[in-house]
């Protein structure tokens, strides 16, 4: 939903604006909207905010990890997300439009921060046959290993800003990608940056009614804290364990019910693959249990998480139910279409799980900082 605003501007300003929009290949509306957002961002950055620590939010999506670190007392000083629809949702909830293409961002321009947070995409890594002995400062260090991947941008920002700690999130398959070679390069690159690194595959079903395994990588600066850093993923799951019926609306629009055509197709598709010995097919979520993993393709047919209905075809989850399945609060605004919302929540994180991990990182940093002061 959008509002209309009528502006009166001088002829000279209008001419300059027209020239700019023509050369930039954007509309006057886009240009004015961007200028207003920039003004609001500037005002927000200039506000004095009390916080326990600062962090940046890279590959921010719609801000699930920002919610987690803010809940632990942090203040976000910079965010980056290229997708324009995610930017919309991010702005609606945080009053800040993230920067765009991270590959074009000068790391030195990013504000100093205590913790770097990133849900970086997993891209193929091109290894140039560089020997392990090459140091970080040389052209044949981690830059050769990760150049051309978005993980390289995380590394160059860590190298430039040297945060006290970082937390990276990715799909579970990152560990096995390219027979483990990708993950090996990631760990070696972070080690070369002189950080003690810890990682674990964690399942969101201990916090929300969804089986969702993700790898979490945490690092602490050895230059600041030394080599004897001990960190454990000592999580505190939600109790009692949530189930699907906890996130469902009592009344749902009929548009979310599968059409006869789609329902027949999904049943035939499942039967065909079952006969072939495959496990592919739709998934009816048990109301007293947990669902399959919600994915970004959910908007297509909702097949991985369907809700049984009495006397009707099954239905998809609503965008709000998807938000709850990922642990977002009901106060979280959804300003985009259902299709975009499904993509966004399917790509997001389990917020309470990340909140738990963030709390452990903050607790460890406080202990490390306290120890540094007494030494």
C-alpha atoms as a printed R data frame, in Angstrom:
    type eleno elety resid chain resno       x       y       z
1   ATOM     1    CA   UNK     A     1   0.000   0.000   0.000
2   ATOM     2    CA   UNK     A     2   1.292   3.480  -0.830
3   ATOM     3    CA   UNK     A     3   0.197   7.070  -0.171
4   ATOM     4    CA   UNK     A     4   0.120  10.023  -2.535
5   ATOM     5    CA   UNK     A     5   1.908  13.266  -1.704
6   ATOM     6    CA   UNK     A     6   1.634  16.355  -3.918
7   ATOM     7    CA   UNK     A     7   4.701  18.613  -3.993
8   ATOM     8    CA   UNK     A     8   5.219  22.143  -5.280
9   ATOM     9    CA   UNK     A     9   8.799  22.822  -6.375
10  ATOM    10    CA   UNK     A    10  10.517  25.654  -8.244
11  ATOM    11    CA   UNK     A    11  10.911  25.346 -12.002
12  ATOM    12    CA   UNK     A    12  14.702  25.214 -11.711
13  ATOM    13    CA   UNK     A    13  14.505  22.362  -9.194
14  ATOM    14    CA   UNK     A    14  12.052  20.485 -11.420
15  ATOM    15    CA   UNK     A    15  14.318  20.877 -14.455
16  ATOM    16    CA   UNK     A    16  17.326  19.623 -12.495
17  ATOM    17    CA   UNK     A    17  15.269  16.696 -11.162
18  ATOM    18    CA   UNK     A    18  14.065  15.793 -14.663
19  ATOM    19    CA   UNK     A    19  17.609  15.877 -16.047
20  ATOM    20    CA   UNK     A    20  18.802  13.661 -13.190
21  ATOM    21    CA   UNK     A    21  16.045  11.063 -13.516
22  ATOM    22    CA   UNK     A    22  16.536  10.819 -17.288
23  ATOM    23    CA   UNK     A    23  20.282  10.276 -16.958
24  ATOM    24    CA   UNK     A    24  19.828   7.815 -14.070
25  ATOM    25    CA   UNK     A    25  17.043   5.907 -15.813
26  ATOM    26    CA   UNK     A    26  14.618   6.184 -12.890
27  ATOM    27    CA   UNK     A    27  11.247   7.858 -12.383
28  ATOM    28    CA   UNK     A    28  10.690  11.153 -10.583
29  ATOM    29    CA   UNK     A    29   8.709   9.216  -7.960
30  ATOM    30    CA   UNK     A    30  11.629   6.841  -7.310
31  ATOM    31    CA   UNK     A    31  14.060   9.743  -7.121
32  ATOM    32    CA   UNK     A    32  11.983  11.762  -4.638
33  ATOM    33    CA   UNK     A    33  11.230   8.668  -2.547
34  ATOM    34    CA   UNK     A    34  14.942   7.808  -2.383
35  ATOM    35    CA   UNK     A    35  15.816  11.395  -1.332
36  ATOM    36    CA   UNK     A    36  13.259  11.301   1.486
37  ATOM    37    CA   UNK     A    37  14.557   7.948   2.706
38  ATOM    38    CA   UNK     A    38  18.134   9.303   2.665
39  ATOM    39    CA   UNK     A    39  17.029  12.297   4.730
40  ATOM    40    CA   UNK     A    40  15.286  10.062   7.281
41  ATOM    41    CA   UNK     A    41  18.327   7.764   7.435
42  ATOM    42    CA   UNK     A    42  20.593  10.749   8.116
43  ATOM    43    CA   UNK     A    43  18.303  11.936  10.910
44  ATOM    44    CA   UNK     A    44  18.240   8.446  12.445
45  ATOM    45    CA   UNK     A    45  22.043   8.104  12.329
46  ATOM    46    CA   UNK     A    46  22.521  11.424  14.064
47  ATOM    47    CA   UNK     A    47  20.325  10.393  17.006
48  ATOM    48    CA   UNK     A    48  22.147   9.442  20.193
49  ATOM    49    CA   UNK     A    49  21.256   5.872  21.123
50  ATOM    50    CA   UNK     A    50  22.219   4.146  24.350
51  ATOM    51    CA   UNK     A    51  23.247   0.547  23.817
52  ATOM    52    CA   UNK     A    52  25.434  -2.215  25.252
53  ATOM    53    CA   UNK     A    53  27.184  -2.799  21.910
54  ATOM    54    CA   UNK     A    54  27.030  -1.903  18.218
55  ATOM    55    CA   UNK     A    55  26.627  -4.224  15.233
56  ATOM    56    CA   UNK     A    56  26.178  -4.210  11.476
57  ATOM    57    CA   UNK     A    57  23.632  -6.254   9.533
58  ATOM    58    CA   UNK     A    58  24.952  -7.611   6.206
59  ATOM    59    CA   UNK     A    59  22.853  -9.558   3.685
60  ATOM    60    CA   UNK     A    60  20.165  -8.344   6.048
61  ATOM    61    CA   UNK     A    61  17.073  -9.714   4.309
62  ATOM    62    CA   UNK     A    62  14.129  -8.373   6.275
63  ATOM    63    CA   UNK     A    63  16.008  -7.943   9.554
64  ATOM    64    CA   UNK     A    64  15.506 -11.187  11.447
65  ATOM    65    CA   UNK     A    65  19.051 -11.121  12.820
66  ATOM    66    CA   UNK     A    66  18.753  -7.420  13.609
67  ATOM    67    CA   UNK     A    67  15.739  -8.188  15.820
68  ATOM    68    CA   UNK     A    68  17.811 -10.833  17.611
69  ATOM    69    CA   UNK     A    69  20.794  -8.591  18.358
70  ATOM    70    CA   UNK     A    70  18.633  -5.599  19.279
71  ATOM    71    CA   UNK     A    71  16.815  -7.783  21.793
72  ATOM    72    CA   UNK     A    72  20.196  -8.401  23.445
73  ATOM    73    CA   UNK     A    73  20.884  -4.681  23.850
74  ATOM    74    CA   UNK     A    74  22.618  -3.906  20.553
75  ATOM    75    CA   UNK     A    75  22.373  -0.900  18.269
76  ATOM    76    CA   UNK     A    76  22.624  -1.419  14.510
77  ATOM    77    CA   UNK     A    77  24.897   1.193  12.917
78  ATOM    78    CA   UNK     A    78  24.804  -0.083   9.310
79  ATOM    79    CA   UNK     A    79  22.747  -2.464   7.172
80  ATOM    80    CA   UNK     A    80  23.092  -3.854   3.654
81  ATOM    81    CA   UNK     A    81  20.580  -5.712   1.477
82  ATOM    82    CA   UNK     A    82  20.297  -5.515  -2.317
83  ATOM    83    CA   UNK     A    83  16.735  -6.829  -2.859
84  ATOM    84    CA   UNK     A    84  14.340  -3.881  -3.246
85  ATOM    85    CA   UNK     A    85  11.350  -5.726  -1.760
86  ATOM    86    CA   UNK     A    86  13.371  -6.751   1.295
87  ATOM    87    CA   UNK     A    87  14.498  -3.127   1.571
88  ATOM    88    CA   UNK     A    88  10.816  -2.137   1.685
89  ATOM    89    CA   UNK     A    89  10.056  -4.518   4.535
90  ATOM    90    CA   UNK     A    90  13.243  -3.525   6.360
91  ATOM    91    CA   UNK     A    91  12.377   0.173   6.132
92  ATOM    92    CA   UNK     A    92   8.794  -0.434   7.282
93  ATOM    93    CA   UNK     A    93  10.068  -2.127  10.445
94  ATOM    94    CA   UNK     A    94  13.296  -0.287  11.266
95  ATOM    95    CA   UNK     A    95  12.905   3.125   9.609
96  ATOM    96    CA   UNK     A    96  16.111   2.510   7.666
97  ATOM    97    CA   UNK     A    97  16.722   1.501   4.067
98  ATOM    98    CA   UNK     A    98  19.766  -0.761   3.782
99  ATOM    99    CA   UNK     A    99  22.609  -0.003   1.400
100 ATOM   100    CA   UNK     A   100  22.478  -1.829  -1.934
101 ATOM   101    CA   UNK     A   101  25.213  -3.735  -3.773
102 ATOM   102    CA   UNK     A   102  27.762  -4.740  -1.125
103 ATOM   103    CA   UNK     A   103  30.451  -5.355  -3.742
104 ATOM   104    CA   UNK     A   104  30.496  -1.602  -4.418
105 ATOM   105    CA   UNK     A   105  30.686  -0.542  -0.763
106 ATOM   106    CA   UNK     A   106  34.005   0.818   0.502
107 ATOM   107    CA   UNK     A   107  34.678  -1.090   3.733
108 ATOM   108    CA   UNK     A   108  36.373   1.981   5.237
109 ATOM   109    CA   UNK     A   109  33.071   3.899   4.947
110 ATOM   110    CA   UNK     A   110  31.220   1.416   7.157
111 ATOM   111    CA   UNK     A   111  30.911   2.634  10.777
112 ATOM   112    CA   UNK     A   112  33.028   0.985  13.467
113 ATOM   113    CA   UNK     A   113  31.155  -1.777  15.265
114 ATOM   114    CA   UNK     A   114  31.573  -4.462  17.917
115 ATOM   115    CA   UNK     A   115  29.870  -7.354  16.109
116 ATOM   116    CA   UNK     A   116  29.510  -8.110  12.405
117 ATOM   117    CA   UNK     A   117  26.367 -10.083  11.552
118 ATOM   118    CA   UNK     A   118  25.861 -11.645   8.117
119 ATOM   119    CA   UNK     A   119  23.636 -14.253   6.501
120 ATOM   120    CA   UNK     A   120  25.835 -14.456   3.425
121 ATOM   121    CA   UNK     A   121  24.751 -16.441   0.349
122 ATOM   122    CA   UNK     A   122  26.665 -19.615  -0.500
123 ATOM   123    CA   UNK     A   123  28.362 -19.231  -3.876
124 ATOM   124    CA   UNK     A   124  30.878 -21.506  -5.605
125 ATOM   125    CA   UNK     A   125  34.446 -20.816  -4.505
126 ATOM   126    CA   UNK     A   126  37.185 -20.640  -7.103
127 ATOM   127    CA   UNK     A   127  40.460 -21.857  -5.651
128 ATOM   128    CA   UNK     A   128  43.558 -20.572  -7.422
129 ATOM   129    CA   UNK     A   129  45.913 -23.216  -6.016
130 ATOM   130    CA   UNK     A   130  47.322 -20.882  -3.407
131 ATOM   131    CA   UNK     A   131  49.605 -22.472  -0.818
132 ATOM   132    CA   UNK     A   132  48.454 -22.321   2.785
133 ATOM   133    CA   UNK     A   133  51.616 -20.554   3.924
134 ATOM   134    CA   UNK     A   134  50.706 -17.343   2.051
135 ATOM   135    CA   UNK     A   135  49.891 -14.618   4.552
136 ATOM   136    CA   UNK     A   136  46.761 -12.499   4.662
137 ATOM   137    CA   UNK     A   137  48.652  -9.361   3.710
138 ATOM   138    CA   UNK     A   138  49.728 -10.714   0.353
139 ATOM   139    CA   UNK     A   139  47.782 -10.797  -2.896
140 ATOM   140    CA   UNK     A   140  47.811 -14.583  -2.678
141 ATOM   141    CA   UNK     A   141  46.110 -14.763   0.728
142 ATOM   142    CA   UNK     A   142  42.400 -15.278   1.396
143 ATOM   143    CA   UNK     A   143  41.536 -12.762  -1.328
144 ATOM   144    CA   UNK     A   144  42.631 -15.200  -4.018
145 ATOM   145    CA   UNK     A   145  40.621 -17.991  -2.440
146 ATOM   146    CA   UNK     A   146  37.359 -16.094  -2.099
147 ATOM   147    CA   UNK     A   147  37.492 -13.433  -4.811
148 ATOM   148    CA   UNK     A   148  34.302 -13.421  -6.839
149 ATOM   149    CA   UNK     A   149  32.162 -14.651  -3.949
150 ATOM   150    CA   UNK     A   150  30.072 -12.564  -1.574
151 ATOM   151    CA   UNK     A   151  31.916 -14.197   1.324
152 ATOM   152    CA   UNK     A   152  34.927 -12.184   0.130
153 ATOM   153    CA   UNK     A   153  32.991  -8.998   0.942
154 ATOM   154    CA   UNK     A   154  32.414 -10.231   4.486
155 ATOM   155    CA   UNK     A   155  36.145 -10.946   4.792
156 ATOM   156    CA   UNK     A   156  37.283  -7.577   3.486
157 ATOM   157    CA   UNK     A   157  34.951  -5.770   5.899
158 ATOM   158    CA   UNK     A   158  36.212  -7.858   8.832
159 ATOM   159    CA   UNK     A   159  39.789  -7.138   7.750
160 ATOM   160    CA   UNK     A   160  39.157  -3.379   7.502
161 ATOM   161    CA   UNK     A   161  36.977  -2.857  10.614
162 ATOM   162    CA   UNK     A   162  38.202  -5.664  12.920
163 ATOM   163    CA   UNK     A   163  35.047  -6.140  14.977
164 ATOM   164    CA   UNK     A   164  35.372  -7.823  18.355
165 ATOM   165    CA   UNK     A   165  33.277 -10.708  17.063
166 ATOM   166    CA   UNK     A   166  31.175 -11.889  14.141
167 ATOM   167    CA   UNK     A   167  28.246 -14.214  13.587
168 ATOM   168    CA   UNK     A   168  27.609 -15.752  10.173
169 ATOM   169    CA   UNK     A   169  24.599 -17.858   9.163
170 ATOM   170    CA   UNK     A   170  24.102 -20.170   6.212
171 ATOM   171    CA   UNK     A   171  22.347 -23.321   5.062
172 ATOM   172    CA   UNK     A   172  23.366 -26.643   6.590
173 ATOM   173    CA   UNK     A   173  24.635 -27.854   3.195
174 ATOM   174    CA   UNK     A   174  27.441 -25.296   3.343
175 ATOM   175    CA   UNK     A   175  29.410 -27.926   5.283
176 ATOM   176    CA   UNK     A   176  29.200 -30.480   2.457
177 ATOM   177    CA   UNK     A   177  29.242 -28.135  -0.541
178 ATOM   178    CA   UNK     A   178  31.922 -29.180  -3.057
179 ATOM   179    CA   UNK     A   179  32.805 -32.203  -0.871
180 ATOM   180    CA   UNK     A   180  33.605 -29.931   2.078
181 ATOM   181    CA   UNK     A   181  36.048 -27.762   0.131
182 ATOM   182    CA   UNK     A   182  33.943 -24.584   0.356
183 ATOM   183    CA   UNK     A   183  33.633 -24.790   4.139
184 ATOM   184    CA   UNK     A   184  37.352 -25.519   4.458
185 ATOM   185    CA   UNK     A   185  38.158 -22.327   2.548
186 ATOM   186    CA   UNK     A   186  35.757 -20.340   4.741
187 ATOM   187    CA   UNK     A   187  37.362 -21.589   7.974
188 ATOM   188    CA   UNK     A   188  40.891 -21.029   6.631
189 ATOM   189    CA   UNK     A   189  40.007 -17.502   5.504
190 ATOM   190    CA   UNK     A   190  38.568 -16.567   8.902
191 ATOM   191    CA   UNK     A   191  41.594 -18.105  10.623
192 ATOM   192    CA   UNK     A   192  43.921 -16.039   8.425
193 ATOM   193    CA   UNK     A   193  42.024 -12.957   9.548
194 ATOM   194    CA   UNK     A   194  43.162 -13.955  13.055
195 ATOM   195    CA   UNK     A   195  39.831 -14.926  14.601
196 ATOM   196    CA   UNK     A   196  39.068 -17.928  16.797
197 ATOM   197    CA   UNK     A   197  36.173 -19.645  15.038
198 ATOM   198    CA   UNK     A   198  33.391 -21.858  16.403
199 ATOM   199    CA   UNK     A   199  30.502 -23.391  14.462
200 ATOM   200    CA   UNK     A   200  27.511 -25.641  14.920
201 ATOM   201    CA   UNK     A   201  24.475 -26.840  12.955
202 ATOM   202    CA   UNK     A   202  21.428 -25.750  14.954
203 ATOM   203    CA   UNK     A   203  17.777 -26.723  14.509
204 ATOM   204    CA   UNK     A   204  15.040 -24.109  14.830
205 ATOM   205    CA   UNK     A   205  12.459 -26.646  16.025
206 ATOM   206    CA   UNK     A   206  13.597 -26.053  19.589
207 ATOM   207    CA   UNK     A   207  12.170 -22.529  19.300
208 ATOM   208    CA   UNK     A   208   9.465 -22.666  16.614
209 ATOM   209    CA   UNK     A   209   7.356 -25.523  15.194
210 ATOM   210    CA   UNK     A   210   9.609 -25.976  12.163
211 ATOM   211    CA   UNK     A   211  12.459 -28.362  11.388
212 ATOM   212    CA   UNK     A   212  15.037 -25.890  10.095
213 ATOM   213    CA   UNK     A   213  18.751 -26.674  10.337
214 ATOM   214    CA   UNK     A   214  21.251 -23.889   9.741
215 ATOM   215    CA   UNK     A   215  24.977 -23.562  10.346
216 ATOM   216    CA   UNK     A   216  26.035 -20.743  12.660
217 ATOM   217    CA   UNK     A   217  29.669 -19.581  12.593
218 ATOM   218    CA   UNK     A   218  30.948 -17.398  15.437
219 ATOM   219    CA   UNK     A   219  34.369 -15.764  15.668
220 ATOM   220    CA   UNK     A   220  36.296 -13.710  18.248
221 ATOM   221    CA   UNK     A   221  39.245 -11.412  17.544
222 ATOM   222    CA   UNK     A   222  42.511 -13.087  18.612
223 ATOM   223    CA   UNK     A   223  44.446  -9.821  18.260
224 ATOM   224    CA   UNK     A   224  42.261  -8.388  20.990
225 ATOM   225    CA   UNK     A   225  41.538 -11.398  23.178
226 ATOM   226    CA   UNK     A   226  44.379 -13.869  22.555
227 ATOM   227    CA   UNK     A   227  44.170 -17.543  21.588
228 ATOM   228    CA   UNK     A   228  42.595 -19.067  24.708
229 ATOM   229    CA   UNK     A   229  38.986 -18.289  23.835
230 ATOM   230    CA   UNK     A   230  36.362 -20.833  24.778
231 ATOM   231    CA   UNK     A   231  32.864 -20.604  23.325
232 ATOM   232    CA   UNK     A   232  30.040 -23.119  23.430
233 ATOM   233    CA   UNK     A   233  26.607 -23.111  21.820
234 ATOM   234    CA   UNK     A   234  24.915 -23.675  25.182
235 ATOM   235    CA   UNK     A   235  21.412 -22.843  24.025
236 ATOM   236    CA   UNK     A   236  18.218 -22.583  26.050
237 ATOM   237    CA   UNK     A   237  15.337 -24.034  23.991
238 ATOM   238    CA   UNK     A   238  11.779 -22.806  24.450
239 ATOM   239    CA   UNK     A   239   9.664 -24.808  26.880
240 ATOM   240    CA   UNK     A   240   7.085 -26.131  26.313
241 ATOM   241    CA   UNK     A   241   8.131 -26.875  22.749
242 ATOM   242    CA   UNK     A   242   5.886 -24.962  20.302
243 ATOM   243    CA   UNK     A   243   3.665 -26.834  17.819
244 ATOM   244    CA   UNK     A   244   1.993 -25.879  14.544
245 ATOM   245    CA   UNK     A   245  -1.399 -25.032  16.056
246 ATOM   246    CA   UNK     A   246   0.318 -22.322  18.127
247 ATOM   247    CA   UNK     A   247   1.002 -20.260  14.997
248 ATOM   248    CA   UNK     A   248  -2.273 -20.720  13.117
249 ATOM   249    CA   UNK     A   249  -4.959 -18.067  12.635
250 ATOM   250    CA   UNK     A   250  -8.487 -18.983  13.725
251 ATOM   251    CA   UNK     A   251  -9.983 -17.610  10.512
252 ATOM   252    CA   UNK     A   252  -8.246 -17.659   7.125
253 ATOM   253    CA   UNK     A   253  -9.279 -16.265   3.747
254 ATOM   254    CA   UNK     A   254 -10.373 -18.927   1.233
255 ATOM   255    CA   UNK     A   255  -7.760 -17.679  -1.251
256 ATOM   256    CA   UNK     A   256  -5.160 -19.690   0.689
257 ATOM   257    CA   UNK     A   257  -7.039 -22.980   0.062
258 ATOM   258    CA   UNK     A   258  -5.514 -25.021  -2.777
259 ATOM   259    CA   UNK     A   259  -7.550 -25.192  -5.977
260 ATOM   260    CA   UNK     A   260  -8.819 -28.608  -7.081
261 ATOM   261    CA   UNK     A   261  -6.394 -28.522 -10.011
262 ATOM   262    CA   UNK     A   262  -3.346 -27.794  -7.847
263 ATOM   263    CA   UNK     A   263  -4.342 -30.312  -5.175
264 ATOM   264    CA   UNK     A   264  -4.784 -33.086  -7.768
265 ATOM   265    CA   UNK     A   265  -1.431 -32.168  -9.317
266 ATOM   266    CA   UNK     A   266   0.391 -32.317  -5.961
267 ATOM   267    CA   UNK     A   267  -1.162 -35.697  -5.137
268 ATOM   268    CA   UNK     A   268  -0.225 -37.148  -8.539
269 ATOM   269    CA   UNK     A   269   3.278 -35.706  -8.291
270 ATOM   270    CA   UNK     A   270   3.779 -37.280  -4.853
271 ATOM   271    CA   UNK     A   271   2.417 -40.640  -6.027
272 ATOM   272    CA   UNK     A   272   4.744 -40.666  -9.064
273 ATOM   273    CA   UNK     A   273   7.844 -40.022  -6.969
274 ATOM   274    CA   UNK     A   274   6.788 -42.469  -4.262
275 ATOM   275    CA   UNK     A   275   6.472 -45.196  -6.921
276 ATOM   276    CA   UNK     A   276   9.977 -44.314  -8.106
277 ATOM   277    CA   UNK     A   277  11.317 -44.665  -4.580
278 ATOM   278    CA   UNK     A   278  11.861 -40.956  -4.006
279 ATOM   279    CA   UNK     A   279  10.733 -38.961  -1.006
280 ATOM   280    CA   UNK     A   280   9.434 -35.980  -2.949
281 ATOM   281    CA   UNK     A   281   5.937 -34.700  -2.368
282 ATOM   282    CA   UNK     A   282   3.757 -32.325  -0.447
283 ATOM   283    CA   UNK     A   283   3.814 -32.167   3.333
284 ATOM   284    CA   UNK     A   284   0.777 -31.895   5.608
285 ATOM   285    CA   UNK     A   285   2.006 -30.243   8.795
286 ATOM   286    CA   UNK     A   286   0.828 -32.034  11.968
287 ATOM   287    CA   UNK     A   287  -1.023 -29.511  14.141
288 ATOM   288    CA   UNK     A   288   0.535 -31.019  17.281
289 ATOM   289    CA   UNK     A   289   4.008 -31.308  15.771
290 ATOM   290    CA   UNK     A   290   6.529 -29.443  13.630
291 ATOM   291    CA   UNK     A   291   6.571 -28.669   9.930
292 ATOM   292    CA   UNK     A   292   9.119 -29.199   7.226
293 ATOM   293    CA   UNK     A   293  11.532 -26.390   6.391
294 ATOM   294    CA   UNK     A   294   9.863 -23.309   4.946
295 ATOM   295    CA   UNK     A   295  11.648 -22.283   1.720
296 ATOM   296    CA   UNK     A   296  11.711 -19.247  -0.574
297 ATOM   297    CA   UNK     A   297   9.755 -21.266  -3.181
298 ATOM   298    CA   UNK     A   298   6.747 -21.499  -0.852
299 ATOM   299    CA   UNK     A   299   4.890 -18.897  -2.923
300 ATOM   300    CA   UNK     A   300   4.674 -21.340  -5.861
301 ATOM   301    CA   UNK     A   301   2.354 -23.958  -4.370
302 ATOM   302    CA   UNK     A   302   2.965 -24.111  -0.597
303 ATOM   303    CA   UNK     A   303   3.556 -27.835  -0.954
304 ATOM   304    CA   UNK     A   304   6.183 -28.248   1.788
305 ATOM   305    CA   UNK     A   305   3.916 -26.923   4.571
306 ATOM   306    CA   UNK     A   306   0.196 -27.487   4.047
307 ATOM   307    CA   UNK     A   307  -2.560 -27.284   6.650
308 ATOM   308    CA   UNK     A   308  -5.323 -29.905   6.597
309 ATOM   309    CA   UNK     A   309  -8.888 -28.539   6.510
310 ATOM   310    CA   UNK     A   310 -12.068 -30.419   7.321
311 ATOM   311    CA   UNK     A   311 -14.240 -30.898   4.247
312 ATOM   312    CA   UNK     A   312 -11.898 -28.811   2.062
313 ATOM   313    CA   UNK     A   313  -8.635 -29.069   0.198
314 ATOM   314    CA   UNK     A   314  -5.547 -28.278   2.303
315 ATOM   315    CA   UNK     A   315  -4.404 -24.660   2.482
316 ATOM   316    CA   UNK     A   316  -1.159 -22.756   2.457
317 ATOM   317    CA   UNK     A   317   0.023 -20.796   5.456
318 ATOM   318    CA   UNK     A   318  -0.744 -17.096   5.335
319 ATOM   319    CA   UNK     A   319   2.235 -14.691   5.281
320 ATOM   320    CA   UNK     A   320   1.547 -13.858   8.945
321 ATOM   321    CA   UNK     A   321   1.599 -17.546   9.863
322 ATOM   322    CA   UNK     A   322   4.901 -17.876   7.980
323 ATOM   323    CA   UNK     A   323   6.227 -14.976  10.035
324 ATOM   324    CA   UNK     A   324   5.232 -16.771  13.229
325 ATOM   325    CA   UNK     A   325   6.767 -20.010  11.953
326 ATOM   326    CA   UNK     A   326  10.069 -18.119  11.824
327 ATOM   327    CA   UNK     A   327   9.532 -16.552  15.253
328 ATOM   328    CA   UNK     A   328   8.777 -12.994  14.143
329 ATOM   329    CA   UNK     A   329   6.504 -11.038  16.494
330 ATOM   330    CA   UNK     A   330   2.992 -10.154  15.319
331 ATOM   331    CA   UNK     A   331   4.026  -6.489  15.489
332 ATOM   332    CA   UNK     A   332   6.364  -7.099  12.530
333 ATOM   333    CA   UNK     A   333   4.972  -5.269   9.494
334 ATOM   334    CA   UNK     A   334   4.447  -7.015   6.143
335 ATOM   335    CA   UNK     A   335   4.158  -4.212   3.542
336 ATOM   336    CA   UNK     A   336   4.735  -6.350   0.436
337 ATOM   337    CA   UNK     A   337   2.628  -8.734  -1.654
338 ATOM   338    CA   UNK     A   338   1.994 -12.310  -0.514
339 ATOM   339    CA   UNK     A   339   4.439 -13.593  -3.144
340 ATOM   340    CA   UNK     A   340   7.264 -11.370  -1.896
341 ATOM   341    CA   UNK     A   341   6.376 -12.072   1.747
342 ATOM   342    CA   UNK     A   342   6.609 -15.829   1.176
343 ATOM   343    CA   UNK     A   343  10.028 -15.386  -0.426
344 ATOM   344    CA   UNK     A   344  11.215 -13.158   2.414
345 ATOM   345    CA   UNK     A   345  10.133 -15.378   5.285
346 ATOM   346    CA   UNK     A   346  11.327 -18.480   3.429
347 ATOM   347    CA   UNK     A   347  14.790 -16.913   3.219
348 ATOM   348    CA   UNK     A   348  14.812 -15.604   6.768
349 ATOM   349    CA   UNK     A   349  16.131 -16.946  10.062
350 ATOM   350    CA   UNK     A   350  14.443 -18.403  13.122
351 ATOM   351    CA   UNK     A   351  14.502 -15.224  15.187
352 ATOM   352    CA   UNK     A   352  14.398 -16.736  18.714
353 ATOM   353    CA   UNK     A   353  17.211 -19.158  17.856
354 ATOM   354    CA   UNK     A   354  19.434 -16.308  16.635
355 ATOM   355    CA   UNK     A   355  18.398 -14.297  19.702
356 ATOM   356    CA   UNK     A   356  19.686 -17.103  21.909
357 ATOM   357    CA   UNK     A   357  22.993 -17.305  20.011
358 ATOM   358    CA   UNK     A   358  23.359 -13.508  20.078
359 ATOM   359    CA   UNK     A   359  22.934 -13.567  23.857
360 ATOM   360    CA   UNK     A   360  25.761 -16.092  24.184
361 ATOM   361    CA   UNK     A   361  28.062 -13.949  22.006
362 ATOM   362    CA   UNK     A   362  27.294 -10.797  23.989
363 ATOM   363    CA   UNK     A   363  27.837 -12.633  27.277
364 ATOM   364    CA   UNK     A   364  31.202 -13.959  26.065
365 ATOM   365    CA   UNK     A   365  32.311 -10.503  24.884
366 ATOM   366    CA   UNK     A   366  31.460  -8.969  28.252
367 ATOM   367    CA   UNK     A   367  33.557 -11.630  29.960
368 ATOM   368    CA   UNK     A   368  36.459 -11.158  27.537
369 ATOM   369    CA   UNK     A   369  36.356  -7.365  27.861
370 ATOM   370    CA   UNK     A   370  36.237  -7.617  31.644
371 ATOM   371    CA   UNK     A   371  39.218  -9.976  31.645
372 ATOM   372    CA   UNK     A   372  41.169  -7.586  29.393
373 ATOM   373    CA   UNK     A   373  40.629  -4.703  31.816
374 ATOM   374    CA   UNK     A   374  41.956  -6.681  34.790
375 ATOM   375    CA   UNK     A   375  45.070  -7.893  32.940
